[in-house]
Coordinates of C-alpha atoms in Angstrom, one line a residue:
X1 CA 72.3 62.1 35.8
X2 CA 74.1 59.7 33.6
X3 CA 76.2 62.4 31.9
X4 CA 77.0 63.8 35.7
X5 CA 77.9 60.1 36.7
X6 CA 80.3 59.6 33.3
X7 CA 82.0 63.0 33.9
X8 CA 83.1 62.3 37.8
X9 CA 84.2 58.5 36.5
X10 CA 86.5 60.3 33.8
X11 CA 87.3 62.5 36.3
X12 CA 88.6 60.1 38.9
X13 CA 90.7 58.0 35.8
X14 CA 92.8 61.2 35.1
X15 CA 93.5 61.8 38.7
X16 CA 94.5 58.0 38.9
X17 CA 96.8 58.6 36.2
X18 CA 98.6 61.6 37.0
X19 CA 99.1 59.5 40.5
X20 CA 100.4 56.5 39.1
X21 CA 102.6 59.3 36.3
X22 CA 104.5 60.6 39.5
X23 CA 104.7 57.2 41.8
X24 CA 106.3 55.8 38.4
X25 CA 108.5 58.9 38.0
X26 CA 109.7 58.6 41.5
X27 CA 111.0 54.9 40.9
X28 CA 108.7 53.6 43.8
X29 CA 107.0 51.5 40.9
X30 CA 110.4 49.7 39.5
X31 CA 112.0 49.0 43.0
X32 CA 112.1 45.1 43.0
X33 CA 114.8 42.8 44.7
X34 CA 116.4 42.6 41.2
X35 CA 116.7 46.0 40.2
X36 CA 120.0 47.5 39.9
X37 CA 120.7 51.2 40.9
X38 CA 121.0 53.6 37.6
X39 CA 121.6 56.8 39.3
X40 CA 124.0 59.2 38.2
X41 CA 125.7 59.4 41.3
X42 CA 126.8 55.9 41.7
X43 CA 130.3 55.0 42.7
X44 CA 132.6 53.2 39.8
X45 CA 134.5 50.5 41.5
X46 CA 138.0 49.9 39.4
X47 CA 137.0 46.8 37.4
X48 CA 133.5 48.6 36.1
X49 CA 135.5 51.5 35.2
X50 CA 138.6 49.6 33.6
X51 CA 135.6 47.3 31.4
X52 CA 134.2 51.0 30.5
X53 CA 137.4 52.4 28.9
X54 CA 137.9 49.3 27.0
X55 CA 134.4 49.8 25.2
X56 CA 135.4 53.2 24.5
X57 CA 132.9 54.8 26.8
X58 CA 135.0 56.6 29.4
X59 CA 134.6 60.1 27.9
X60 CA 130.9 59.9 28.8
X61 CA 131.0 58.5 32.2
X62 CA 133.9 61.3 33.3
X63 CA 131.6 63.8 34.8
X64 CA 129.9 60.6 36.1
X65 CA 132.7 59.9 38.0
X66 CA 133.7 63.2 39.2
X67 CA 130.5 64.3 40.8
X68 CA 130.2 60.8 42.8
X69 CA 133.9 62.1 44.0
X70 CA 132.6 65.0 45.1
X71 CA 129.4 63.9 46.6
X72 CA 131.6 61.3 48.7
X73 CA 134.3 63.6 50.0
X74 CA 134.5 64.2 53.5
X75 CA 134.0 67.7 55.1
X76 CA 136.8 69.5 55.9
X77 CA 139.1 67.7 53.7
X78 CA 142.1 69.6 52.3
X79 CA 141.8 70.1 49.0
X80 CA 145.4 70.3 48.2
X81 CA 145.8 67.1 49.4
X82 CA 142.5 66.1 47.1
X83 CA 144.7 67.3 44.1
X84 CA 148.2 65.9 45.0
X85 CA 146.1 62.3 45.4
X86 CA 144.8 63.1 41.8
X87 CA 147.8 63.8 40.5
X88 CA 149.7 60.2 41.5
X89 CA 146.7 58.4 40.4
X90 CA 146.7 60.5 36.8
X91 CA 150.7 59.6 36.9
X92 CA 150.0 56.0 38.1
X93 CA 147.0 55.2 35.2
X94 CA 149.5 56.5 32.6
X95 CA 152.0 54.8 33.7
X96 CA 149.8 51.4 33.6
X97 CA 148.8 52.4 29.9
X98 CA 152.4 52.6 28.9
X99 CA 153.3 48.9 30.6
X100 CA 149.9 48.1 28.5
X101 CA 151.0 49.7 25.1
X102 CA 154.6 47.6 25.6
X103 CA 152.7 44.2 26.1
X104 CA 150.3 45.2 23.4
X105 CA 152.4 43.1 21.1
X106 CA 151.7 43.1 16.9
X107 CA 149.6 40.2 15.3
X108 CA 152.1 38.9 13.4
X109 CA 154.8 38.7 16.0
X110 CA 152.2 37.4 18.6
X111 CA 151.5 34.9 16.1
X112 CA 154.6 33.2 16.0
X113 CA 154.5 32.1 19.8
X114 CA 154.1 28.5 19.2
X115 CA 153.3 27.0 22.9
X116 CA 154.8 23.5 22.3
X117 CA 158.6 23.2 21.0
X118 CA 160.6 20.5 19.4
X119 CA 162.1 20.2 23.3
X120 CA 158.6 19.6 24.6
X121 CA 158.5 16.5 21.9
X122 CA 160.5 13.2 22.7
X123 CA 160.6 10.0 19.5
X124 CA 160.2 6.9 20.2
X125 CA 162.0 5.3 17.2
X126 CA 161.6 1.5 16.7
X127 CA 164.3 -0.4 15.2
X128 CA 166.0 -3.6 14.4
X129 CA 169.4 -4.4 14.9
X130 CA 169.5 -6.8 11.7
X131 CA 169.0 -3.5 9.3
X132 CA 170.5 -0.7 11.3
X133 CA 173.8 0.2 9.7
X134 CA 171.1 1.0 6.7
X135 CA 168.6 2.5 8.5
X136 CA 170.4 4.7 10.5
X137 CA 171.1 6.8 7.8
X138 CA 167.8 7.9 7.4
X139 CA 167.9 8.7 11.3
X140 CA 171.0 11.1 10.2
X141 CA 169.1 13.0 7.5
X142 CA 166.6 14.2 9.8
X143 CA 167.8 14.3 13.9
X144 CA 169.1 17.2 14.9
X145 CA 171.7 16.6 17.3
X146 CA 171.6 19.1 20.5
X147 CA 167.8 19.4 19.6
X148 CA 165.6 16.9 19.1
X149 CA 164.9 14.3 22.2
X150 CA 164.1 10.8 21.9
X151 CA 165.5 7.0 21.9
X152 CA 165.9 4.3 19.4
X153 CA 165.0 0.8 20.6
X154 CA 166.6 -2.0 19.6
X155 CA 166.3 -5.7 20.4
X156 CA 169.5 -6.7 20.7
X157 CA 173.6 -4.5 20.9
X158 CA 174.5 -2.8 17.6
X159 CA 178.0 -1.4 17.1
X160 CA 178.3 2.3 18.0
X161 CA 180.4 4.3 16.8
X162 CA 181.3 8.1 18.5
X163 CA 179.8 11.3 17.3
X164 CA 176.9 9.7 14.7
X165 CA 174.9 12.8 15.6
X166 CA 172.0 9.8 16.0
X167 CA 169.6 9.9 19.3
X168 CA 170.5 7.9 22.2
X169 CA 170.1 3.7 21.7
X170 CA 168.3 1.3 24.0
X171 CA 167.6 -2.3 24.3
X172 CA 163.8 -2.9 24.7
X173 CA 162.4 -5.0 28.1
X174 CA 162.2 -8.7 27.1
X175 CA 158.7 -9.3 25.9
X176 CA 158.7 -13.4 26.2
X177 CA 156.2 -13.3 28.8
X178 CA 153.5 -11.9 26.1
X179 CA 150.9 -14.2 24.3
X180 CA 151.8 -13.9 20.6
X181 CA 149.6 -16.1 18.1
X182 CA 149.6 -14.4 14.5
X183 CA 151.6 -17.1 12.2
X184 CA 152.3 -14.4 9.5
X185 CA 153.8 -11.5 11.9
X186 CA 156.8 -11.4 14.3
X187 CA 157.2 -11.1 18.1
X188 CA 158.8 -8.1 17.5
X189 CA 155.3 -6.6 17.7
X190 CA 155.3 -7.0 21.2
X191 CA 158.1 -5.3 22.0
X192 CA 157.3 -2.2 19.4
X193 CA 154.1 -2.0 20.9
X194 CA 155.6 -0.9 23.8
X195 CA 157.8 1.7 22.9
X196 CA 155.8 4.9 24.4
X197 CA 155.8 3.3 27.1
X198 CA 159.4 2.1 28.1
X199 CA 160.2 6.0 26.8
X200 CA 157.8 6.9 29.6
X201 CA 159.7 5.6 32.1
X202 CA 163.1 6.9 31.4
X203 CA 161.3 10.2 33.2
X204 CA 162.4 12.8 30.9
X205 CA 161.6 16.4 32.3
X206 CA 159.2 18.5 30.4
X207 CA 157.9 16.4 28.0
X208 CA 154.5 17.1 26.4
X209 CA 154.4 14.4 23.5
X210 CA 155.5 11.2 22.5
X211 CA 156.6 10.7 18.7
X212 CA 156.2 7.4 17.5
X213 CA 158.3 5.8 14.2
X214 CA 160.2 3.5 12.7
X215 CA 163.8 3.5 11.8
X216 CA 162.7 3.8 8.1
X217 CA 160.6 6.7 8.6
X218 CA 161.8 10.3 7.9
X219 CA 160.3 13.2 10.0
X220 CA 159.9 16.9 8.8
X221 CA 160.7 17.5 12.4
X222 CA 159.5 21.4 12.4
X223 CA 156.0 20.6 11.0
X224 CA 155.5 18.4 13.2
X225 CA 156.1 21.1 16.2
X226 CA 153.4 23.2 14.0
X227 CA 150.9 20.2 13.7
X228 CA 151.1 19.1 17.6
X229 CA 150.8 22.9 18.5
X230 CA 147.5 22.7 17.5
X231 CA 146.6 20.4 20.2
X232 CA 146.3 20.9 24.0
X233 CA 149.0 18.5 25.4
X234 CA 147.0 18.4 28.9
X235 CA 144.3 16.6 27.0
X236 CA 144.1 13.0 25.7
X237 CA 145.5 12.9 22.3
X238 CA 146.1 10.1 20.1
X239 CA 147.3 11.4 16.4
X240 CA 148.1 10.1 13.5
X241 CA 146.9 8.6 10.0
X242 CA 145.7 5.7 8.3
X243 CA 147.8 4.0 5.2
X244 CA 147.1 5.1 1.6
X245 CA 146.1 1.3 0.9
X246 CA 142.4 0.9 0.9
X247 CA 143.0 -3.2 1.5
X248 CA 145.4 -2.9 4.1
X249 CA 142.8 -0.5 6.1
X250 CA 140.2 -2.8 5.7
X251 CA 142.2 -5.4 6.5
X252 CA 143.6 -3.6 10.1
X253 CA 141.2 -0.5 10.8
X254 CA 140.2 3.1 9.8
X255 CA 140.7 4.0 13.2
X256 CA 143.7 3.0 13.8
X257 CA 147.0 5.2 13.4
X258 CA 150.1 3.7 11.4
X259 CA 153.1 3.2 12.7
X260 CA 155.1 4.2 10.0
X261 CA 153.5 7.1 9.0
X262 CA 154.4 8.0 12.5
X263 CA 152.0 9.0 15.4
X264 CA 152.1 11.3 18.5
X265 CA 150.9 10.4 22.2
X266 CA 149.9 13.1 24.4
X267 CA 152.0 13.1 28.1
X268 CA 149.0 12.6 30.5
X269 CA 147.6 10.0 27.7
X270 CA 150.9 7.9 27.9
X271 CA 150.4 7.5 31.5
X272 CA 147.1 6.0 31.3
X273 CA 148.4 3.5 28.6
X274 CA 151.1 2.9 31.0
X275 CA 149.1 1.6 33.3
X276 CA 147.1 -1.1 31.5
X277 CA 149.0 -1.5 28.0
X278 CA 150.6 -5.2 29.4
X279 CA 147.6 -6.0 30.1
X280 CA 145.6 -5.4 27.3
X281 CA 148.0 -6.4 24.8
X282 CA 147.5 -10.0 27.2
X283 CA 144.0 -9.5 25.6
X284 CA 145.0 -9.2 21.5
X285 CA 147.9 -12.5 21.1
X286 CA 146.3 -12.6 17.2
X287 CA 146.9 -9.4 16.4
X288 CA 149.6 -8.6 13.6
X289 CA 151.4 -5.4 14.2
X290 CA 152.1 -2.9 17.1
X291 CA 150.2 0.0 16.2
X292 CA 146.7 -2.3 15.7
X293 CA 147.7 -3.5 19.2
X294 CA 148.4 0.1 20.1
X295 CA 144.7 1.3 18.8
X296 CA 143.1 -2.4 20.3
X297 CA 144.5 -0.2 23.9
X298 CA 143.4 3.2 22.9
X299 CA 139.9 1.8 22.0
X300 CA 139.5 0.2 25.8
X301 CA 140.8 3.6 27.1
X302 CA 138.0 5.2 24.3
X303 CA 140.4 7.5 22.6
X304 CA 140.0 7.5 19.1
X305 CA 142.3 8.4 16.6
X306 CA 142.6 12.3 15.5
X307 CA 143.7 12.3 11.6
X308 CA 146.3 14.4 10.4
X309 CA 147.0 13.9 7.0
X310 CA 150.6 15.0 6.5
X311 CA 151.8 11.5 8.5
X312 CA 152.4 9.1 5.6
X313 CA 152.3 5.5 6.0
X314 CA 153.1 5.1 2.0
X315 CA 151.9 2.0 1.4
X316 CA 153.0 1.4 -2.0
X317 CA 155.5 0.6 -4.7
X318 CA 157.2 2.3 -7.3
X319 CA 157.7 5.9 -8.0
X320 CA 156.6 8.3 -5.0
X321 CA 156.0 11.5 -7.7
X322 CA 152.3 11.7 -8.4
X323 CA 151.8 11.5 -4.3
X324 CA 154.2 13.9 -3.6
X325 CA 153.9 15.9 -6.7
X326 CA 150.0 16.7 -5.2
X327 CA 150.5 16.5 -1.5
X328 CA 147.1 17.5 0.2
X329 CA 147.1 21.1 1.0
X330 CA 148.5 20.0 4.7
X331 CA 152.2 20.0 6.1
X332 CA 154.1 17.2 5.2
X333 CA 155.4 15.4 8.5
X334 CA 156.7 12.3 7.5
X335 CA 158.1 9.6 4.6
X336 CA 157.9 6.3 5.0
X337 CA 159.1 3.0 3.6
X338 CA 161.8 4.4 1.8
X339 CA 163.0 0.9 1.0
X340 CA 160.5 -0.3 -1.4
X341 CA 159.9 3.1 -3.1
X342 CA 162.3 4.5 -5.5
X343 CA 164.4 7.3 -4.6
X344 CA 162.6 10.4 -5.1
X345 CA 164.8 12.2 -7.3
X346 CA 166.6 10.4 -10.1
X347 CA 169.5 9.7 -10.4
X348 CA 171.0 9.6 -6.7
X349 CA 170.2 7.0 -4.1
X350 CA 167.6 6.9 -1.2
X351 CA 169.9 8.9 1.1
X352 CA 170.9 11.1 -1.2
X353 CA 167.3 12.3 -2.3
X354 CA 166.3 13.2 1.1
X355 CA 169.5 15.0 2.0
X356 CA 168.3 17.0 -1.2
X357 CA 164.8 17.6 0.0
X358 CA 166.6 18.4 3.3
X359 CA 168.0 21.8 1.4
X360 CA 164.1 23.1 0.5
X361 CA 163.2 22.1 4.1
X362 CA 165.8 24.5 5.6
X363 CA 164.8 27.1 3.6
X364 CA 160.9 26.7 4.5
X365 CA 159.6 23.6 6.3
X366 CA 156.4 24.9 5.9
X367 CA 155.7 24.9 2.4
X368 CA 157.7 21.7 1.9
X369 CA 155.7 19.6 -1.3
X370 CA 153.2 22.3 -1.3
X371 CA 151.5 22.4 -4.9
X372 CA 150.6 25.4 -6.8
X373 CA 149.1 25.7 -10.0
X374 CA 148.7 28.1 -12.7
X375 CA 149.1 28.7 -16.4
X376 CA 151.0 29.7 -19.3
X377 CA 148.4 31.4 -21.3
X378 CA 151.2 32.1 -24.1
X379 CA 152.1 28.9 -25.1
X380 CA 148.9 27.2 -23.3
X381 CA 151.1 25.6 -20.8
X382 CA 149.3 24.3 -17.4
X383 CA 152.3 23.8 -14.6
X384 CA 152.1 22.1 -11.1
X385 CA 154.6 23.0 -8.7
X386 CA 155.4 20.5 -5.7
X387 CA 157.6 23.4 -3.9
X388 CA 161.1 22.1 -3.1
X389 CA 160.1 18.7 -5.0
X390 CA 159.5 19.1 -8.2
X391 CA 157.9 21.5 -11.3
X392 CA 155.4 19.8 -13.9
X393 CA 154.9 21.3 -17.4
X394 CA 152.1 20.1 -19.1
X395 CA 150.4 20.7 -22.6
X396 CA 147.0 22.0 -23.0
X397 CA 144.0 23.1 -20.7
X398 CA 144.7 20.9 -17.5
X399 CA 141.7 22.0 -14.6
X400 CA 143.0 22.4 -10.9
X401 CA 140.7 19.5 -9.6
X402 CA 143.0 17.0 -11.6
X403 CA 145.8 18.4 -11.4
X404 CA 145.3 18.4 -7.4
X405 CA 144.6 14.7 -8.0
X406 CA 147.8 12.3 -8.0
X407 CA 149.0 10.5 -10.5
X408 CA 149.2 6.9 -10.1
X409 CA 152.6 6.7 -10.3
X410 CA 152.9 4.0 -7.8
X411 CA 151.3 0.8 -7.0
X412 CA 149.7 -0.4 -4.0
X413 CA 150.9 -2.8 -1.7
X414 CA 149.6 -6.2 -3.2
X415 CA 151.9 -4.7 -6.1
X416 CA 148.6 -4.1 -8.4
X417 CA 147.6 -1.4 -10.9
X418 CA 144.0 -1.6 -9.1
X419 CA 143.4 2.4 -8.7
X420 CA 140.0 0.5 -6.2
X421 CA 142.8 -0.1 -3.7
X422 CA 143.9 3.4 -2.6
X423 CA 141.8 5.3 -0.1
X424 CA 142.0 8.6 -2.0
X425 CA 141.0 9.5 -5.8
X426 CA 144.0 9.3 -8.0
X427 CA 144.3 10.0 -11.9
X428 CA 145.7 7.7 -14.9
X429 CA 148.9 8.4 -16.2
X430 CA 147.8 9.6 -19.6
X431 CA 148.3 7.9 -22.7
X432 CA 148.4 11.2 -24.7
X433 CA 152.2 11.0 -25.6
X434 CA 150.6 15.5 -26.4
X435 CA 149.7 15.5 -22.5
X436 CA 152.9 13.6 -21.0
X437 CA 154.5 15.8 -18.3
X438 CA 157.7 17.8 -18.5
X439 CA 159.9 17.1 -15.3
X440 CA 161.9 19.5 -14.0
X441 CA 163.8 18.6 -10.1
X442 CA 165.0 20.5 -7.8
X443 CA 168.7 21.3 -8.3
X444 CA 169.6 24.0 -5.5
X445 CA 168.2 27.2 -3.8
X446 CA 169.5 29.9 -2.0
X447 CA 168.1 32.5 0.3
X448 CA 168.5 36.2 -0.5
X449 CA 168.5 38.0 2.6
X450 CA 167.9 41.7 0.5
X451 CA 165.1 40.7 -1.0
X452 CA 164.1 38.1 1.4
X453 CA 163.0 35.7 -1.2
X454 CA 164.3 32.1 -1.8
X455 CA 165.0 31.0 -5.4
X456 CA 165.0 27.7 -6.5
X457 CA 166.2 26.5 -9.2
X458 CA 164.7 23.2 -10.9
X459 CA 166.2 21.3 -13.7
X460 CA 164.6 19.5 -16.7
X461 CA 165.0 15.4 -15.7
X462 CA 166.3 14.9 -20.0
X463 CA 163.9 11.8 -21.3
X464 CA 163.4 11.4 -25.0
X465 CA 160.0 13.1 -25.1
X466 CA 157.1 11.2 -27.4
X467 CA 156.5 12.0 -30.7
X468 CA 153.5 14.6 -30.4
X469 CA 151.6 16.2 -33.8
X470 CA 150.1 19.0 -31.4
X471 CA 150.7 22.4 -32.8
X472 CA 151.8 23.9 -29.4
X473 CA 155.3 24.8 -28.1
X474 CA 157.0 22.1 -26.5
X475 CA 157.9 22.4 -23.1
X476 CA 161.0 20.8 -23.5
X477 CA 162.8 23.5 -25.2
X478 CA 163.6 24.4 -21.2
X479 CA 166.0 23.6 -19.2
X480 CA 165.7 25.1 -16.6
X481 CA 162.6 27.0 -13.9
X482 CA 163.6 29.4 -11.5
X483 CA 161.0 29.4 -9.0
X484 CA 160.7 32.0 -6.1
X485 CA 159.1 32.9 -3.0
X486 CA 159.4 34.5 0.6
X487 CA 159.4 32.0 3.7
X488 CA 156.1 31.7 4.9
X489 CA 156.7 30.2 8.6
X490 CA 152.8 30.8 9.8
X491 CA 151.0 29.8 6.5
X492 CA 150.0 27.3 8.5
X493 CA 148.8 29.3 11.5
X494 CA 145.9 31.1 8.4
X495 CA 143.0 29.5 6.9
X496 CA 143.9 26.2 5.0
X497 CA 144.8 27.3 1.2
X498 CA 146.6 26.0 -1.7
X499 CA 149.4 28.9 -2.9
X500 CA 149.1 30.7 -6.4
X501 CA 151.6 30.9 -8.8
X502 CA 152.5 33.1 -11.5
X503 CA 154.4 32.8 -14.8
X504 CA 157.2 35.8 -14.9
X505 CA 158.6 37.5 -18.0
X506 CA 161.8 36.0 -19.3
X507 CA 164.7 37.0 -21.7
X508 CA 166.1 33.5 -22.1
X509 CA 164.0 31.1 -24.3
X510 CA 165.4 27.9 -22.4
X511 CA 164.5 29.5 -18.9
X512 CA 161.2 29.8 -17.3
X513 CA 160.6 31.8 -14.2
X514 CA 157.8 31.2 -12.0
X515 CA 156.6 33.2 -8.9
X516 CA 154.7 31.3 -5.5
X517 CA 153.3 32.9 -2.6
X518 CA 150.1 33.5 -1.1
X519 CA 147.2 34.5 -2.7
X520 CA 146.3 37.6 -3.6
X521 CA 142.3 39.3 -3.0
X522 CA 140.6 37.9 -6.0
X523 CA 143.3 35.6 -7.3
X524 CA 143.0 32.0 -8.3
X525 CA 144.1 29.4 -10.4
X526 CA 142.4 30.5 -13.4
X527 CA 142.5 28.5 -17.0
X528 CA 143.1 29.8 -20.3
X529 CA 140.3 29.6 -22.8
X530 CA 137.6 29.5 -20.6
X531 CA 134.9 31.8 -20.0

């Protein structure tokens, strides 16, 4: 009886089974609110089909298609007309993949679309009437007349005279109604301070940024269209950098962006500031300067700064070379106080050096100062090039992470040898008369338009080298590097990298000849001797 029982229960779970087999077969089991349809015959609306052929699945949807066609064609229907419908829509698909294929433009050409322009970008350039016959010409060495947009504020009339090629000159709002308490600064913080602003309301068309500056402060005006390109103008932005003197940020603020080094104001950010700037600068009569009375406004409106390295405050003394001669692997955007640095190349005067540099700029903004090292194996040579600056022969095994490091060239801006006071590493200058570096300055470049390659050519600045009891050739049996590369207007559009260089074969023993360029897959800045 048990064994009788068992069998019909067995029995009855294999019927159940085969039931619940065909209910689940039949999709009445997977019918929920939820559940989408996955029949073959289902209609392809345009933007299903269109998201299909991008994925590269169209080939096995096309019967798919056809049969849901057929299934949903009227009766009676003519099926002439059926073809002559398929035909305009076969001409009218190709005809949208060749408008596609003609907007389907190449990387590196799609690339180069830089959404803001130097037209989009008005300066604000603050300026005193006491030093502007000598300030002015650093305003010349870098405006491009017909160009550039912007004003220079003054605080009282300066002679003008016709066809300067300098921006447009204006006499700031009188600022005597202002609180101003600090006994070692000027009024003429005040009126600085408010620069952006009275630029703001001259309602120039299409303007996306402010540039802030002084009248001593030189701007690499295309890098500065690649750096603020970065940036969505519809957005608060507040840009800029703090000053290479440790004290003097301590002393102000980390957060706060320099004036000199230059900063840039977003449109829809100089409005707010508009608003409220008189009276928050009510709020800070102690203050010093105009850009710590600038940030004291930015920090009530809660925009902080965003750093971007390549604005240089230069806060220091003394020779600019072991800053510029290892520039940070960013675009240089600006030089400042030009007046209590020495000129940059020897032998000429302030305006003079920069109208040099101006020559390497034209040739490649982008890779202006940009170091690259590498080595002479041969004669155990380790170089640093500063590209359109300067090339630095060295004796001996240097490594890349001090040679990357700068000099201390300089000194800061209490005029001490205190290498505590700078807010970045630096090196010594060495006392190995063996290690001293071989100088050689940019003379002139040209462009060849065959090859597409610049060449510079950099001369050896003549100094009495030090008597040295090294073995090793000297470097100063040349007198000349020819260095050359191809303009690389979207290096900075790629991953952040520092170029390589190479040491090229040579007939003449007093010429070198150096190669710089992007790296190859695999190379780097290898030294000699090492394992």
């Amino acid at each position: 009886m048990y064994s009788f029982s068992k069998q019909r229960i067995i029995t009855w779970l294999i019927l159940i089974m085969i039931v619940l087999y065909i209910l689940y077969s039949s999709n009445f089991l997977l019918l929920t609110r939820n559940k989408k349809d996955c029949s073959t015959s289902i209609r392809l609306d345009a933007s299903s089909k269109e998201q299909l052929e991008m994925s590269g699945n169209m080939s096995s949807i096309t019967n798919t298609v056809e049969r849901a066609s057929d299934e949903d064609e009227k009766p009676g229907e003519d099926k002439d007309e059926k073809e002559d419908e398929d035909k305009e829509e076969g001409k009218a698909k190709e005809k949208k993949e060749e408008e596609e294929e003609e907007d389907d433009i190449p990387y590196d050409e799609l690339s180069q679309r830089q959404d803001t322009k130097v037209e989009h970008i008005v300066f604000g350039i603050a300026a005193s009437s006491n030093l502007w016959n000598q300030r002015k010409e650093y305003i010349k060495v870098w405006w491009k007349p017909n160009q550039t947009r912007g004003v220079v504020w003054l605080d009282s009339k300066v002679r003008v005279q016709a066809n300067e090629g300098l921006p447009e000159i204006r006499i700031s709002e009188d600022t005597t109604k202002f609180k101003y308490t600090n006994s070692q600064g000027q009024r003429s913080a005040l009126r600085i301070s408010r620069v952006v602003t009275e630029t703001l309301k001259l309602g120039m068309k299409d303007v996306r940024w402010f540039m802030m500056g002084d009248d001593d402060t030189v701007f690499i005006v295309d890098n500065v269209v690649r750096i603020l390109s970065k940036y969505d103008h519809t957005q608060f932005y507040y840009l800029g950098s703090s000053s290479e003197s440790h004290v003097q940020n301590i002393h102000f603020s980390y957060a706060m962006a320099y004036g000199g080094g230059g900063f840039a104001i977003s449109y829809p950010l100089a409005i707010e500031l508009s608003k409220m700037q008189d009276r928050c600068i009510q709020r800070y009569p102690a203050l010093y300067g105009s850009d710590d009375r600038m940030q004291a406004c930015m920090a009530e409106l809660g925009v902080p700064v965003t750093k971007e390295p390549g604005f240089h405050q230069y806060d220091v003394y003394g020779d600019l070379l072991g800053l510029l001669g290892a520039h940070p692997v960013t675009p240089l955007m600006t030089l400042h106080h030009l007046d209590v640095v020495q000129p940059i190349f020897p032998l000429m005067d302030r305006v003079e050096s920069l109208k040099q540099l101006m020559k390497s700029v034209k040739q490649d903004s982008g890779s202006i100062m940009q170091q690259s090292i590498c080595y002479d194996k041969q004669r155990f040579w380790s170089i640093s090039i500063s590209w359109g600056f300067v090339v630095q022969v060295l004796r001996g095994a240097v490594f890349p992470r001090e040679l990357e490091m700068p000099t201390r060239t300089f000194l800061n801006w209490y005029k001490k040898a205190d290498y505590t006071a700078y807010s970045f590493n630096t090196r010594p200058v060495t006392k190995n008369p063996c290690q001293k570096a071989f100088l050689f300055y940019m003379n002139s470049s040209r462009y060849d338009p065959v090859t597409k390659t610049i060449f510079g050519t950099y001369s050896r600045f003549k100094t009495k080298p030090p008597l040295c009891t090294w073995e090793l050739q000297s470097p100063e049996k040349i007198d000349t590097i020819i260095v050359s590369k191809r303009p690389d207007p979207l290096r900075w559009q790629r991953s952040t990298r520092r170029d390589c260089c190479r040491v090229l074969p040579t007939r003449e023993n007093s010429t070198m000849s150096l190669w710089v360029g992007k790296c190859e897959e695999g190379e780097f800045s290898e030294v000699f001797g090492w394992n």
